[in-house]
Amino acid sequence: MRIKIIKLSVVGIAMGLAIGSAMGVGVYTFVYAKGYSYMTNDPQNCANCHIMNEQYDGWQKSSHKNVATCNDCHTPHDLLGKYATKASNGFWHSYYFTTNSFHEPIQLTERSREITEQSCRYCHQGMVDAISVSLQKEHTEEVSCIRCHRSVGHLH
Amino acid sequence: LTNIMERKNEARNPFFRVVELTDDTTDPEIWGKNFPLQFDGYKKTVDQTRTRFGGSEASHKTPTDADPRSIVAQSRLEEDPRLKTMWDGYAFAVDFREERGHAFMLDDQVFTERQNVVKQPGSCINCHASAYATYKKLGNGDIALGFQELNKLPYFEARKEITHPVACIDCHDSQTMALRITRPAFMTGIKAYKASQGVENYDVNRDATRQEMRSFVCGQCHVEYYFKGADKQLTYPWEKGLKVENILAYYDEVKHKDWTHKQTGAEVLKAQHPEFELFNQGIHSRAGVACADCHMPYKREGAMKISDHHVRSPLLNISQSCQTCHSTSESELKFRAESIQERTFNMRNLAMNALVQLIEDLKVLKEAGATDLELAPARDFQRKAQFYLDFIEAENSMGFHAPAEAVRILGESIDFTRQGQLALRETKSFQTGQLR
Amino acid sequence: LTNIMERKNEARNPFFRVVELTDDTTDPEIWGKNFPLQFDGYKKTVDQTRTRFGGSEASHKTPTDADPRSIVAQSRLEEDPRLKTMWDGYAFAVDFREERGHAFMLDDQVFTERQNVVKQPGSCINCHASAYATYKKLGNGDIALGFQELNKLPYFEARKEITHPVACIDCHDSQTMALRITRPAFMTGIKAYKASQGVENYDVNRDATRQEMRSFVCGQCHVEYYFKGADKQLTYPWEKGLKVENILAYYDEVKHKDWTHKQTGAEVLKAQHPEFELFNQGIHSRAGVACADCHMPYKREGAMKISDHHVRSPLLNISQSCQTCHSTSESELKFRAESIQERTFNMRNLAMNALVQLIEDLKVLKEAGATDLELAPARDFQRKAQFYLDFIEAENSMGFHAPAEAVRILGESIDFTRQGQLALRETKSFQTGQLR
Ligand SMILES: [Ca+2]
Ligand SMILES: [Ca+2]
């Protein structure tokens, strides 16, 4: 936990500089509205925000309930990236949550989409090696997993 | 992140080379040594199973020297004799069958009775065989040139130059296995189409996304076409766009006709398998779905998943073809697809009945000595109506690829037909009681 | 996607009884005390915003004693004068406007100039007002009876019996807030329809699922209808099914006509807002999507999700209305909806041009003294063609509710029209040169 906090505050400060006034609100919720839930892996904590209930309910009905948590799919699988992302998600979602200024229905940001795509491969590399890339072709493009498997994590 | 991805890809070596493949390896059996699973699927295209409107039915025939095939697909002409009237005077009125799997493409072309009716050009080969190596040979490495040479040959001369139906090399780069467009006719066609959309000098192998390639490889053959000029150059009429009205406008402009209708004297057109064109007007293509998504769905083979190379009707494989995207039962998906097809089929029949009436009217007045001047307007309506109807009749999904567009086209076909009949009733010959 | 709906439907919200509601509380303001959020939405239906094919445009007029409205919706007759020809001799040719929000339903009905053309019956009220309490009153507690009585009254007598446009009580049970069907015409209609599907004595309030109710409450009014017999009983023509051909067959059987066409003498029909019927032929309804999913999407109000009672065009609220199910951009969804509507609109115009020609032909021959016997076949084709065209013209989604079905119906309309024109050309009067 200790280490996490440190990592977090580093990111936090970096953001503070970048976002200035937004910071106040963000940190407020981050602490009091359990934004720090992002630092844990228990999906229940994500559902601390009613806004996440839909995904939480969906997740419990999904094929991945027993095999993948929210963070398995929504945070990178390398340690630094993981907590950086958690901090940033935690910070921003706290911010949005409080200011209520976000697009509904909630959609993945481009960055999280990439993260999620990679997370599929993290677990399913073996299964999808053959199809993943048309090999060494110039400007290689990955197949998008979620184009077809949109609902594996939580039914859509 | 992209860098991460790229690094991963370099690291990855997803297949073990048992044999070295070169850009001249045509025989799929050899490719199959490196990719046995895909090869197994590829070979399965000999299966014949019928669906409500697709697949194909194996009907037996006694082999002859002229046509050694002991099994063919059912005859569409026997299923619906009105087609003979629509195509009267053209080779299709003699022999037209339900299409079947890729494995048969070469034989079915060689032995169709249409070969006996007219001398066919080498251009036919482009879509019925593994022609890539042949292009290179005839063009000394220049496939565009080789393509032109192949088109110029008489069919049976050209036939000698090739051995396999469509094979791995026609869709894949032998070194990377990446999809690749090998058909010059498509390169030119899609370039002209993109230009009509404001995209200048489009190079498909350079500019297409991977997802687009999953449709384009099919669009090399599953398209409307004609043979341009004396050199019979295979051409896709997409300069003005992919919609039926764009294509007709193109043919009108270049004054192309496929034949002169035997009963009416109208200069008419035959549409052929415009799957790619119709598909492009549908919701699925708007949503970025590709031919391969439905016709070559991923299938699980042990610890791997691969593209099912048993290219066939998705309705024979709904769970893999549809259910990953549509979370509902197989029977429900089958029902949805078939009710779309049912609706298209009914409209097609209305349109065809109407067309047969117009042809009859024209015939009677012509025989009664009506002048070409009198008949001209009605004949042009026949040309229009027939092309619109055939655009859906010849398209092989019975409307599924673009449900509303298919019905729209048939509705307009009916309008053209009826206007043709009305035009006839304005003629002197009609006034003087020739239709009764 | 069904999962979404299940989950969404679980969205429960606390409900604080500020006031006691009874089965006789009609005034929405009172209900609003318990449900302020829904009431706020409900009041918003006064908004007027135009979309490419829907919504409505606020056009100003100078209030008169006869019609005190200072703002009305744009006139459809001015937008498209062909409608006057199609409806010649019927009240709709005098005044027909784009429909707007629920808040206006009562006034728009009272003040339409159609009221001045014919004496309208009380039956009109059923769909333009909060009639539930009135049924109870006129029937001494028996709504079926009250309904019959209301229908029998002259319009302005009936008008005295009611105060509000559609209100909470017309869709909700005052104690449980559950959806409930209050319109006897729908109870009877849906029962007859279900019977045609082999489901005997269907009781909608007993047998309908919650998801079905989310469409049925709308289906109480957004449907094709006619007034049966001398008692003007409001009736939904669903005995043979909900498709356009089923409904026409029903009208032919009971020999119903709405009016006799002024120019042609044909006994014709007017279709009116068959949203429910057309919607039932579409993919969305097959997929279990309900009217309320798109027209009353859930929206977040603080901690809870409520149904947006600002009933309106979903294209004014794409994120809530569509993106819950379709994970693509708003602009893309708008494009998809509008290209479906564009296609329908073009076919509608083809069909209407054709119909106007048929009417012209009939008129000329009639004036030239053609006999009823000669004109009979063409007149029947007009009846058919006109009903089919109007079925889509009067339907308010411009084909969106069932894209392929809408185009199919328009295509058949064209076929009927043209056959009518052909029939005329078989007549003696035509032979003797009357159309030239
Ligand atoms: Ca077939
Ligand atoms: Ca409107």
PDB file of N, CA, C and O and ligand atoms in Angstrom, chain C residues 54-56 98-100, ligand 2:
ATOM      1  N   GLY C  54     -38.126  14.433 -39.091  1.00  0.00           N
ATOM      2  CA  GLY C  54     -39.071  14.370 -37.986  1.00  0.00           C
ATOM      3  C   GLY C  54     -39.060  15.599 -37.110  1.00  0.00           C
ATOM      4  O   GLY C  54     -38.824  16.706 -37.584  1.00  0.00           O
ATOM      5  N   GLY C  55     -39.304  15.367 -35.835  1.00  0.00           N
ATOM      6  CA  GLY C  55     -39.463  16.486 -34.927  1.00  0.00           C
ATOM      7  C   GLY C  55     -40.620  17.338 -35.420  1.00  0.00           C
ATOM      8  O   GLY C  55     -41.576  16.830 -36.005  1.00  0.00           O
ATOM      9  N   SER C  56     -40.551  18.614 -35.229  1.00  0.00           N
ATOM     10  CA  SER C  56     -41.562  19.500 -35.803  1.00  0.00           C
ATOM     11  C   SER C  56     -41.047  20.930 -35.762  1.00  0.00           C
ATOM     12  O   SER C  56     -40.160  21.261 -34.971  1.00  0.00           O
ATOM     13  N   GLU C  98     -47.452  18.393 -39.606  1.00  0.00           N
ATOM     14  CA  GLU C  98     -46.487  17.522 -38.947  1.00  0.00           C
ATOM     15  C   GLU C  98     -46.947  17.374 -37.501  1.00  0.00           C
ATOM     16  O   GLU C  98     -47.419  18.339 -36.903  1.00  0.00           O
ATOM     17  N   GLU C  99     -46.845  16.149 -36.959  1.00  0.00           N
ATOM     18  CA  GLU C  99     -47.250  16.002 -35.553  1.00  0.00           C
ATOM     19  C   GLU C  99     -46.155  16.555 -34.657  1.00  0.00           C
ATOM     20  O   GLU C  99     -44.990  16.617 -35.036  1.00  0.00           O
ATOM     21  N   ARG C 100     -46.539  16.978 -33.478  1.00  0.00           N
ATOM     22  CA  ARG C 100     -45.551  17.495 -32.518  1.00  0.00           C
ATOM     23  C   ARG C 100     -45.744  16.820 -31.163  1.00  0.00           C
ATOM     24  O   ARG C 100     -46.318  15.737 -31.099  1.00  0.00           O
TER      25      ARG C 100
HETATM   26 CA    CA D   2     -43.174  15.107 -35.809  1.00  0.00          CA
END
